Amino acid sequence: MSKETEKSNDAAAASATGSHALQFGTAWQYESATEGTDHFEIAERYDLFVDGEFVAPQSGEYFATINPATGEPLCEVASANAADVDRAVAAAKAALPGWKRKSGDERARYLFRIARILQERAREFACLETLDNGKPIAETRDVDVPLAAQHFFYHAGWADKLDLLFPGRVPVPVGVIGQVIPWNFPLLMAAWKIAPALAGGNTVVLKPAETSPLTALRLAEVFQQAGLPAGVVNFVTGDGATGQALVRHPDLDKVAFTGSTEVGKDIQQAVAGRGVDLTLELGGKAAHIVFEDAAIDQAVEGVVRGIFFNQGHVCCAGSRLLVQESVHDLFVRKLARRMERIRVGNPLDKNTDMGAIHSAAQLARIEELVAAGVDEGATLHQSSCELPGQGFWFAPTMFTNVALSHRIAREEIFGPVLSVLTFRTPEEAVEKANNTSYGLSAGIWTDKGARILWLADRLRAGVVWNNTFNRFDAASPFGGFKESGFGREGGRAGMRAYVRLQDGLSAG
Ligand code: NAP
Ligand code: MG
């Protein structure tokens, strides 16, 4: 067991694999040999964040959020009903005129302040995200939290330069934005959505996923600490019904959603004909293409990162490996060896590579698809690692002898499961890569620059990584083609989704 985290008010160490139940109102102590000790509280109960304050839900209802690594509850969170959503939207609407009137420079200062506070409280956020989500602390510490802060810094930079971004046009705020996010990157998705909205002069009501609400609620504390005016951002926690109530609210000017393609389609219908702007970031089944001339060992690392990062709970995961036939056997042998070395276990241990599957429901979905892969005749390879006895776990898994018609090659598994297919020519690689209803991302490993450009031109995917995978940056737009959705987040294109452009004459 890791010594990294101990429940400071309890002599018994809180281990991801330990057996004692957590008490609500737990104080956590996060220790690192190099970084000192941090201490933070998880309250017994969290209310909704509306109009700058935490308020009890009119529904009167609360639900538990659990630690996926133990299956035990962390605390209770308010469940927002339609009346609660209405109150939050009213707060965002009331805050809009004041927020719109602020100069870009003033809005930038708030965003900078939020980014700085996030950096100062980074270890607390990393630890909390790991507890609520199940992902390894090394990822929350090095990816989720720093990138969330980066999104606030980056958009602070645009807040007072929107006129430069849209030359000859007058950018005006869209208005009140309803945002719904999934559980796989809870803090990061909130930052992706909130930072450009605020930079553009909009106000927000955001619904976090039911199973991972805690970092959004802590972000609300950061907003209070930063002095963000009341009502500019509101959080309504709850399940899918809360999300439904939000996206259907008549006072929204835009809806931004990240989640499954199925729910995305439902939202598209819900907002149709209402004059509401919409951006959808949905599922994916990315092709990760490896040519025989690639640096093979680096490509193996890239493929491992592509599918096992965040337990494969990644919309842009490289879940379909297309490897050139001539190097298939070598590549699969190396991958199988590398898979054995992935350390699966306590997410709070900084040496852990792969943490817990996020929920019982997600684990059941992964198990169902893996069983389908075996039934359909693909060959299963699984790491022999030992899995903890409590909580939700799945070993790193790979299928060879996969056909394009198999469910494991077509459906998003959203777990640590790689499907390996082969190709002979670049043309065949493109054809197989594009043979999917999704189009979020793709990856190419080859030594030839010209080949990268040739492929990138032909791949129907919003993001194409070359000799790397799963790299993110606030300056780089992210979004899909086809059933992976529309609209971009990040970069100039992402900012465009949070303003409306008027024609006007500029002074001078
Ligand atoms: P999900 O079921 O679509 O849920 C996403 C969010 O929508 C959650 O907050 C959910 O609430 C809420 N919701 C559920 N039904 C709703 C409805 N009818 N109307 C409005 N909101 C509703 O997806 P998930 O299982 O949480 O996340 C996994 C999916 O997200 C994967 O398909 C993945 O590819 C996709 N994803 C895409 C991106 C991207 O950028 N393209 C990024 C991350 C994830 P509950 O939490 O209560 O269910
Ligand atoms: Mg949780």
Coordinates of C-alpha atoms and ligand atoms in Angstrom, one line a residue:
M1 CA 0.0 0.0 0.0
S2 CA 1.1 3.5 -0.7
K3 CA 2.1 5.8 2.1
E4 CA 1.1 8.8 0.1
T5 CA -2.3 9.4 1.6
E6 CA -3.5 8.9 5.0
K7 CA -6.7 9.9 6.6
S8 CA -5.3 12.2 9.2
N9 CA -8.1 11.8 11.7
D10 CA -7.9 8.0 11.6
A11 CA -5.0 5.9 12.5
A12 CA -5.9 3.4 9.9
A13 CA -4.4 4.3 6.5
A14 CA -7.0 4.8 3.8
S15 CA -5.8 2.5 1.1
A16 CA -7.4 2.0 -2.2
T17 CA -7.4 -1.7 -1.4
G18 CA -8.0 -1.3 2.4
S19 CA -11.2 -2.5 4.0
H20 CA -12.4 0.2 6.4
A21 CA -15.2 2.5 5.3
L22 CA -14.5 6.2 4.9
Q23 CA -16.2 8.6 7.2
F24 CA -18.1 11.5 5.7
G25 CA -16.3 14.7 6.5
T26 CA -13.0 13.1 6.1
A27 CA -9.8 15.1 6.3
W28 CA -7.2 14.0 3.8
Q29 CA -3.5 14.3 4.1
Y30 CA -1.5 13.9 0.9
E31 CA 2.2 13.4 1.5
S32 CA 5.0 13.4 -1.0
A33 CA 8.6 12.8 -0.2
T34 CA 9.6 15.7 -2.4
E35 CA 6.7 18.1 -2.2
G36 CA 5.8 18.2 1.5
T37 CA 2.4 17.6 3.0
D38 CA -1.0 18.9 2.0
H39 CA -4.2 18.7 4.0
F40 CA -7.7 19.2 2.8
E41 CA -11.3 18.4 3.9
I42 CA -14.0 16.6 2.1
A43 CA -17.3 17.8 3.6
E44 CA -20.1 15.5 4.5
R45 CA -22.4 17.2 2.1
Y46 CA -22.1 19.6 -0.9
D47 CA -24.9 21.9 -2.0
L48 CA -25.5 23.5 -5.4
F49 CA -23.4 26.5 -6.3
V50 CA -25.9 29.2 -7.4
D51 CA -25.4 32.9 -7.5
G52 CA -22.1 32.8 -5.8
E53 CA -23.2 30.7 -2.9
F54 CA -23.7 27.1 -1.9
V55 CA -27.4 26.6 -1.6
A56 CA -29.5 23.6 -0.5
P57 CA -31.4 22.0 -3.4
Q58 CA -35.1 22.7 -3.6
S59 CA -35.4 19.0 -4.4
G60 CA -34.3 18.3 -0.9
E61 CA -32.4 15.3 -2.3
Y62 CA -28.7 14.2 -2.1
F63 CA -26.8 11.4 -3.7
A64 CA -23.5 9.7 -2.7
T65 CA -20.3 10.0 -4.9
I66 CA -18.0 7.1 -4.4
N67 CA -14.3 6.3 -4.7
P68 CA -14.1 3.9 -7.6
A69 CA -10.9 2.4 -6.1
T70 CA -12.8 1.1 -3.1
G71 CA -16.4 1.4 -4.0
E72 CA -17.0 3.3 -0.8
P73 CA -18.8 6.7 -0.5
L74 CA -16.8 9.9 -0.3
C75 CA -19.6 12.3 0.6
E76 CA -23.1 13.4 -0.5
V77 CA -23.9 15.8 -3.2
A78 CA -27.1 17.8 -3.9
S79 CA -29.4 16.6 -6.7
A80 CA -30.8 19.5 -8.7
N81 CA -34.3 19.2 -10.1
A82 CA -36.0 21.4 -12.7
A83 CA -36.7 24.2 -10.1
D84 CA -33.1 24.2 -9.1
V85 CA -31.9 24.4 -12.7
D86 CA -34.3 27.2 -13.2
R87 CA -32.9 29.1 -10.3
A88 CA -29.3 28.6 -11.6
V89 CA -30.2 29.8 -15.1
A90 CA -32.0 32.8 -13.6
A91 CA -28.8 33.7 -11.7
A92 CA -26.7 33.4 -14.8
K93 CA -29.2 35.5 -16.7
A94 CA -29.2 38.2 -14.0
A95 CA -25.3 38.2 -13.9
L96 CA -25.0 38.6 -17.7
P97 CA -25.4 42.3 -18.1
G98 CA -22.8 43.1 -15.5
W99 CA -20.3 40.6 -16.8
K100 CA -20.8 41.6 -20.4
R101 CA -20.1 45.3 -19.5
K102 CA -16.7 44.5 -17.9
S103 CA -13.8 45.3 -20.2
G104 CA -11.9 42.4 -21.7
D105 CA -9.0 43.4 -19.4
E106 CA -11.1 43.0 -16.3
R107 CA -12.4 39.6 -17.4
A108 CA -8.8 38.6 -18.1
R109 CA -7.8 39.4 -14.5
Y110 CA -10.4 37.1 -13.1
L111 CA -9.3 34.3 -15.4
F112 CA -5.7 34.8 -14.5
R113 CA -6.6 34.8 -10.8
I114 CA -8.5 31.6 -11.1
A115 CA -5.6 30.0 -13.0
R116 CA -3.1 31.1 -10.3
I117 CA -5.3 29.7 -7.5
L118 CA -5.7 26.4 -9.3
Q119 CA -1.9 26.2 -9.5
E120 CA -1.5 27.0 -5.8
R121 CA -4.1 24.4 -4.9
A122 CA -2.9 21.9 -7.5
R123 CA -2.1 19.0 -5.2
E124 CA -5.5 19.3 -3.4
F125 CA -7.2 19.2 -6.8
A126 CA -5.1 16.3 -8.0
C127 CA -5.8 14.3 -4.9
L128 CA -9.5 15.0 -4.9
E129 CA -9.9 14.2 -8.6
T130 CA -8.1 10.9 -8.1
L131 CA -10.3 10.0 -5.1
D132 CA -13.6 10.8 -7.0
N133 CA -12.6 9.5 -10.4
G134 CA -10.2 6.6 -9.8
K135 CA -7.5 7.9 -12.2
P136 CA -3.8 7.8 -11.0
I137 CA -2.4 10.7 -9.1
A138 CA 0.5 10.9 -11.6
E139 CA -2.1 11.8 -14.3
T140 CA -4.2 14.2 -12.2
R141 CA -0.9 15.9 -11.0
D142 CA 0.8 16.1 -14.4
V143 CA -2.1 16.3 -16.8
D144 CA -5.5 17.2 -15.6
V145 CA -4.8 19.9 -13.1
P146 CA -1.9 21.7 -15.0
L147 CA -4.0 21.6 -18.2
A148 CA -7.1 23.0 -16.4
A149 CA -5.0 25.9 -15.2
Q150 CA -3.5 26.4 -18.6
H151 CA -7.0 26.7 -20.1
F152 CA -7.7 29.6 -17.8
F153 CA -4.3 31.3 -18.5
Y154 CA -4.8 30.8 -22.2
H155 CA -8.3 32.3 -22.4
A156 CA -7.3 35.1 -20.1
G157 CA -5.0 36.0 -23.0
W158 CA -7.8 36.2 -25.4
A159 CA -10.3 38.1 -23.2
D160 CA -8.9 41.5 -24.1
K161 CA -7.9 40.7 -27.6
L162 CA -11.1 39.4 -29.1
D163 CA -11.1 42.2 -31.7
L164 CA -7.7 40.9 -33.0
L165 CA -9.1 37.4 -33.2
F166 CA -12.0 38.5 -35.5
P167 CA -10.7 41.3 -37.6
G168 CA -13.3 43.6 -39.1
R169 CA -16.1 42.0 -37.0
V170 CA -17.4 42.9 -33.6
P171 CA -17.4 39.9 -31.2
V172 CA -20.3 40.0 -28.7
P173 CA -21.1 37.4 -26.0
V174 CA -23.5 34.6 -26.9
G175 CA -25.3 35.0 -23.6
V176 CA -26.3 32.4 -21.0
I177 CA -24.5 29.0 -21.7
G178 CA -25.7 25.6 -20.5
Q179 CA -22.8 23.1 -20.3
V180 CA -22.9 19.4 -19.5
I181 CA -19.7 17.4 -19.0
P182 CA -18.8 13.7 -18.6
W183 CA -16.8 11.9 -15.8
N184 CA -13.6 11.0 -17.5
F185 CA -11.8 14.4 -17.1
P186 CA -14.1 16.2 -14.6
L187 CA -12.0 19.3 -13.7
L188 CA -10.4 19.5 -17.1
M189 CA -13.7 19.4 -19.0
A190 CA -15.1 22.1 -16.7
A191 CA -12.1 24.3 -17.4
W192 CA -12.3 23.6 -21.2
K193 CA -15.9 24.8 -21.1
I194 CA -15.9 27.6 -18.6
A195 CA -12.7 29.5 -19.5
P196 CA -13.6 30.4 -23.1
A197 CA -17.2 31.2 -22.0
L198 CA -16.0 33.7 -19.5
A199 CA -13.4 35.2 -21.8
G200 CA -16.1 35.8 -24.3
G201 CA -18.3 37.6 -21.8
N202 CA -20.9 34.9 -21.3
T203 CA -22.3 33.4 -18.1
V204 CA -22.6 29.7 -17.3
V205 CA -24.6 27.0 -15.7
L206 CA -22.7 23.7 -15.8
K207 CA -23.7 20.2 -14.8
P208 CA -20.9 17.9 -13.9
A209 CA -21.3 14.1 -14.2
E210 CA -23.2 12.4 -11.4
T211 CA -20.3 10.2 -10.6
S212 CA -17.5 12.8 -10.5
P213 CA -18.9 16.2 -9.1
L214 CA -16.3 17.0 -6.5
T215 CA -13.7 19.0 -8.4
A216 CA -16.3 21.2 -10.0
L217 CA -17.6 22.0 -6.6
R218 CA -14.1 22.8 -5.4
L219 CA -13.6 25.0 -8.4
A220 CA -16.7 26.9 -7.2
E221 CA -14.6 27.7 -4.0
V222 CA -11.8 28.9 -6.3
F223 CA -14.3 31.2 -8.0
Q224 CA -15.3 32.6 -4.6
Q225 CA -11.7 33.0 -3.7
A226 CA -11.0 34.9 -6.9
G227 CA -13.9 37.2 -6.3
L228 CA -15.7 36.2 -9.5
P229 CA -19.0 38.1 -9.4
A230 CA -22.0 36.1 -8.2
G231 CA -24.0 34.2 -10.8
V232 CA -21.3 34.3 -13.5
V233 CA -20.7 30.5 -13.1
N234 CA -23.3 28.2 -11.4
F235 CA -23.0 24.4 -10.8
V236 CA -26.0 22.2 -10.7
T237 CA -25.1 18.6 -9.7
G238 CA -27.3 15.7 -10.4
D239 CA -27.9 12.9 -12.9
G240 CA -29.1 12.7 -16.5
A241 CA -32.4 14.2 -15.6
T242 CA -30.7 17.4 -14.3
G243 CA -28.8 17.5 -17.6
Q244 CA -32.1 17.1 -19.5
A245 CA -33.7 20.0 -17.5
L246 CA -30.7 22.2 -18.2
V247 CA -30.4 21.7 -22.0
R248 CA -34.2 22.2 -22.4
H249 CA -34.3 25.5 -20.4
P250 CA -35.8 28.2 -22.6
D251 CA -33.4 31.0 -21.3
L252 CA -30.2 29.4 -22.7
D253 CA -28.5 31.0 -25.7
K254 CA -26.0 28.1 -26.2
V255 CA -25.6 24.5 -25.1
A256 CA -22.1 22.9 -25.0
F257 CA -22.0 19.2 -24.4
T258 CA -19.3 16.6 -24.0
G259 CA -20.3 13.0 -23.6
S260 CA -21.7 10.1 -25.5
T261 CA -23.0 10.2 -29.1
E262 CA -26.3 8.8 -27.9
V263 CA -27.0 11.7 -25.4
G264 CA -25.5 14.2 -27.9
K265 CA -28.2 13.2 -30.4
D266 CA -30.9 13.6 -27.8
I267 CA -29.6 17.1 -27.0
Q268 CA -29.4 18.0 -30.7
Q269 CA -33.1 17.2 -30.9
A270 CA -33.9 19.1 -27.7
V271 CA -32.4 22.3 -28.9
A272 CA -33.5 22.1 -32.5
G273 CA -35.5 25.1 -33.8
R274 CA -34.9 27.2 -30.7
G275 CA -32.2 29.5 -32.1
V276 CA -29.8 28.0 -29.5
D277 CA -26.1 27.6 -30.5
L278 CA -24.8 24.1 -30.0
T279 CA -21.4 22.4 -29.8
L280 CA -21.1 18.7 -29.3
E281 CA -17.9 16.7 -28.3
L282 CA -18.9 13.1 -28.5
G283 CA -17.4 9.6 -28.7
G284 CA -14.6 8.2 -30.8
K285 CA -12.9 5.0 -32.1
A286 CA -9.6 6.3 -33.1
A287 CA -7.3 4.6 -35.6
H288 CA -3.7 4.5 -34.4
I289 CA -1.6 3.6 -37.5
V290 CA 1.9 2.2 -37.2
F291 CA 4.0 1.8 -40.4
E292 CA 7.0 -0.6 -40.7
D293 CA 9.4 2.3 -40.9
A294 CA 8.4 3.8 -37.5
A295 CA 10.7 3.9 -34.5
I296 CA 9.1 0.7 -33.1
D297 CA 9.9 1.1 -29.4
Q298 CA 8.6 4.7 -29.4
A299 CA 5.5 3.6 -31.3
V300 CA 4.9 0.9 -28.6
E301 CA 5.1 3.6 -25.9
G302 CA 2.7 5.8 -28.0
V303 CA 0.2 3.0 -28.4
V304 CA 0.3 2.2 -24.7
R305 CA -0.3 5.9 -23.9
G306 CA -3.0 6.0 -26.5
I307 CA -5.1 3.3 -25.0
F308 CA -4.1 2.8 -21.3
F309 CA -3.9 6.5 -20.3
N310 CA -6.8 7.3 -17.9
Q311 CA -7.8 3.5 -18.0
G312 CA -8.9 4.1 -21.6
H313 CA -11.7 6.4 -20.5
V314 CA -10.7 8.8 -23.2
C315 CA -12.9 9.9 -26.1
C316 CA -9.9 10.2 -28.4
A317 CA -8.2 7.0 -27.2
G318 CA -6.2 5.1 -29.8
S319 CA -8.5 2.1 -29.5
R320 CA -8.0 0.6 -32.9
L321 CA -4.4 -0.2 -33.7
L322 CA -3.7 -0.5 -37.4
V323 CA -0.3 -2.1 -37.7
Q324 CA 1.5 -2.8 -41.0
E325 CA 1.5 -6.5 -41.7
S326 CA 5.3 -6.9 -42.0
V327 CA 5.8 -5.7 -38.4
H328 CA 2.6 -7.0 -36.8
D329 CA 4.1 -10.0 -35.0
L330 CA 7.1 -8.1 -33.6
F331 CA 4.9 -5.2 -32.6
V332 CA 2.3 -7.4 -30.8
R333 CA 5.1 -9.3 -29.0
K334 CA 6.6 -6.0 -27.7
L335 CA 3.2 -4.6 -26.8
A336 CA 2.3 -7.8 -24.8
R337 CA 5.6 -7.5 -22.9
R338 CA 5.0 -3.8 -22.2
M339 CA 1.4 -4.4 -21.0
E340 CA 2.8 -6.8 -18.4
R341 CA 4.8 -3.9 -16.9
I342 CA 1.8 -1.5 -16.5
R343 CA 1.4 -1.0 -12.8
V344 CA -2.3 -1.3 -11.9
G345 CA -3.5 -0.4 -8.4
N346 CA -4.0 2.2 -5.8
P347 CA -4.6 5.5 -7.7
L348 CA -3.1 7.5 -4.9
D349 CA 0.3 5.8 -5.3
K350 CA 2.5 8.0 -7.5
N351 CA 4.0 4.9 -9.1
T352 CA 0.7 3.7 -10.4
D353 CA 0.2 3.7 -14.2
M354 CA -3.4 2.6 -14.3
G355 CA -6.1 3.2 -11.7
A356 CA -9.6 2.0 -11.2
I357 CA -12.4 1.8 -13.7
H358 CA -14.7 4.7 -13.0
S359 CA -17.9 2.9 -12.1
A360 CA -19.6 -0.4 -11.9
A361 CA -21.7 0.5 -14.9
Q362 CA -18.6 1.3 -17.0
L363 CA -16.9 -2.0 -15.8
A364 CA -20.0 -3.9 -16.9
R365 CA -19.9 -2.3 -20.4
I366 CA -16.2 -3.1 -20.8
E367 CA -16.8 -6.7 -19.7
E368 CA -19.7 -7.1 -22.1
L369 CA -17.7 -5.9 -25.1
V370 CA -14.6 -8.0 -24.1
A371 CA -16.9 -11.0 -24.0
A372 CA -18.3 -10.1 -27.4
G373 CA -14.7 -9.9 -28.7
V374 CA -14.0 -13.5 -27.5
D375 CA -17.4 -14.7 -28.9
E376 CA -16.7 -13.2 -32.3
G377 CA -13.4 -15.1 -32.5
A378 CA -10.7 -12.4 -31.7
T379 CA -7.7 -13.5 -29.7
L380 CA -7.6 -12.1 -26.1
H381 CA -4.3 -11.0 -24.5
Q382 CA -4.5 -9.7 -21.0
S383 CA -1.9 -8.6 -18.4
S384 CA -1.4 -11.1 -15.6
C385 CA -1.3 -8.3 -13.0
E386 CA -3.1 -8.8 -9.8
L387 CA -6.2 -6.6 -9.3
P388 CA -7.4 -5.2 -6.0
G389 CA -10.2 -7.1 -4.4
Q390 CA -12.5 -4.0 -3.8
G391 CA -13.7 -1.4 -6.2
F392 CA -13.8 -1.6 -10.0
W393 CA -10.8 -2.9 -11.9
F394 CA -9.9 -4.3 -15.3
A395 CA -6.5 -5.5 -16.5
P396 CA -4.8 -4.0 -19.5
T397 CA -6.2 -6.0 -22.5
M398 CA -5.5 -6.4 -26.2
F399 CA -7.2 -8.3 -28.9
T400 CA -5.5 -9.6 -32.0
N401 CA -7.1 -11.3 -35.1
V402 CA -9.7 -8.6 -35.0
A403 CA -11.9 -8.0 -38.1
L404 CA -13.5 -4.6 -38.9
S405 CA -16.9 -6.2 -38.5
H406 CA -16.3 -7.1 -34.9
R407 CA -18.1 -5.1 -32.2
I408 CA -14.7 -4.4 -30.5
A409 CA -13.6 -2.7 -33.7
R410 CA -16.7 -0.7 -34.2
E411 CA -18.0 0.3 -30.8
E412 CA -16.4 2.6 -28.3
I413 CA -15.3 0.5 -25.3
F414 CA -14.1 3.4 -23.2
G415 CA -11.8 1.2 -21.2
P416 CA -8.3 -0.3 -21.3
V417 CA -8.9 -2.6 -24.3
L418 CA -7.0 -2.3 -27.6
S419 CA -8.2 -3.9 -30.8
V420 CA -5.4 -4.8 -33.3
L421 CA -5.9 -4.9 -37.0
T422 CA -3.5 -5.0 -39.9
F423 CA -2.9 -3.3 -43.3
R424 CA -0.5 -3.6 -46.2
T425 CA -0.6 -0.3 -48.0
P426 CA -1.1 3.3 -47.0
E427 CA -4.3 3.3 -49.0
E428 CA -5.6 0.3 -47.1
A429 CA -4.7 2.0 -43.8
V430 CA -6.7 5.1 -44.7
E431 CA -9.7 3.0 -45.8
K432 CA -9.7 1.0 -42.6
A433 CA -9.1 4.1 -40.4
N434 CA -12.0 5.9 -42.0
N435 CA -14.3 2.9 -41.8
T436 CA -16.1 4.0 -38.6
S437 CA -19.0 6.2 -37.7
Y438 CA -16.7 8.3 -35.5
G439 CA -14.0 10.9 -36.4
L440 CA -12.5 12.4 -33.4
S441 CA -8.8 11.6 -33.5
A442 CA -6.2 9.5 -35.3
G443 CA -2.5 8.8 -34.9
I444 CA 0.3 8.0 -37.4
W445 CA 3.7 6.5 -36.6
T446 CA 6.2 6.7 -39.6
D447 CA 9.6 8.0 -40.4
K448 CA 8.4 9.7 -43.6
G449 CA 7.2 13.3 -43.4
A450 CA 5.6 13.1 -46.8
R451 CA 3.6 10.1 -45.7
I452 CA 2.3 11.9 -42.6
L453 CA 1.0 14.8 -44.8
W454 CA -0.5 12.4 -47.3
L455 CA -2.4 10.5 -44.5
A456 CA -3.4 13.6 -42.5
D457 CA -5.1 14.9 -45.7
R458 CA -7.2 11.8 -46.0
L459 CA -8.0 10.8 -42.4
R460 CA -11.5 11.9 -41.4
A461 CA -10.7 12.9 -37.9
G462 CA -10.6 16.2 -36.1
V463 CA -7.2 15.7 -34.5
V464 CA -4.3 13.8 -36.1
W465 CA -1.3 13.1 -34.0
N466 CA 2.0 12.3 -35.7
N467 CA 4.6 10.2 -33.8
T468 CA 2.9 11.0 -30.6
F469 CA -0.6 10.5 -29.1
N470 CA -2.9 12.0 -26.5
R471 CA -1.1 15.3 -26.3
F472 CA -3.3 18.3 -25.4
D473 CA -2.7 22.0 -25.3
A474 CA -5.1 24.9 -24.8
A475 CA -3.9 26.6 -28.0
S476 CA -4.7 23.6 -30.1
P477 CA -8.3 23.1 -31.2
F478 CA -10.0 19.8 -30.3
G479 CA -13.2 18.3 -31.8
G480 CA -14.7 15.8 -34.1
F481 CA -16.0 14.9 -37.5
K482 CA -19.1 12.7 -38.2
E483 CA -20.7 11.2 -35.1
S484 CA -17.9 12.5 -32.9
G485 CA -19.7 15.9 -33.0
F486 CA -19.1 19.4 -34.2
G487 CA -17.5 22.6 -32.9
R488 CA -14.0 23.0 -31.5
E489 CA -12.6 23.6 -28.0
G490 CA -9.3 25.3 -27.5
G491 CA -7.4 27.6 -29.8
R492 CA -8.9 30.3 -32.0
A493 CA -11.6 28.0 -33.2
G494 CA -12.7 27.2 -29.6
M495 CA -13.0 30.9 -28.8
R496 CA -15.2 31.4 -31.9
A497 CA -17.8 29.1 -30.4
Y498 CA -18.3 31.6 -27.5
V499 CA -18.9 34.8 -29.4
R500 CA -21.4 36.0 -32.0
L501 CA -20.0 38.2 -34.7
Q502 CA -21.6 41.5 -35.7
D503 CA -20.6 43.7 -38.6
G504 CA -19.5 47.1 -37.5
L505 CA -17.2 49.9 -38.2
S506 CA -14.2 50.2 -35.9
A507 CA -13.2 53.6 -34.7
G508 CA -10.2 55.4 -36.2
Ligands
NAP1 P1 -23.0 10.5 -21.1 O1 -23.8 9.4 -20.6 O2 -23.4 11.1 -22.5 O3 -23.0 11.7 -20.0 C1 -22.4 12.9 -20.2 C2 -23.1 14.0 -19.4 O4 -24.5 14.1 -19.9 C3 -23.2 13.6 -17.9 O5 -23.2 14.7 -17.1 C4 -24.6 13.0 -17.9 O6 -25.2 13.0 -16.6 C5 -25.4 13.9 -18.8 N1 -26.6 13.4 -19.4 C6 -27.0 12.1 -19.5 N2 -28.2 12.1 -20.2 C7 -28.5 13.3 -20.5 C8 -29.6 13.9 -21.3 N3 -30.5 13.2 -21.8 N4 -29.6 15.2 -21.5 C9 -28.6 16.0 -21.0 N5 -27.6 15.5 -20.3 C10 -27.5 14.2 -20.0 O7 -21.5 10.1 -21.3 P2 -20.5 9.5 -20.1 O8 -20.8 8.1 -20.0 O9 -20.6 10.4 -18.9 O10 -19.1 9.8 -20.8 C11 -18.6 8.9 -21.7 C12 -18.8 9.4 -23.1 O11 -18.3 10.8 -23.3 C13 -18.0 8.6 -24.1 O12 -18.8 8.3 -25.2 C14 -16.9 9.6 -24.6 O13 -16.4 9.3 -25.8 C15 -17.5 10.9 -24.5 N6 -16.5 11.9 -24.3 C16 -16.2 12.8 -25.4 C17 -15.3 13.7 -25.3 C18 -15.0 14.7 -26.4 O14 -14.3 15.7 -26.2 N7 -15.4 14.3 -27.6 C19 -14.6 13.9 -24.1 C20 -14.9 13.1 -23.0 C21 -15.8 12.1 -23.1 P3 -24.9 11.7 -15.7 O15 -23.5 11.9 -15.2 O16 -25.8 11.7 -14.6 O17 -25.1 10.5 -16.5
MG2 MG -16.9 9.4 -7.7

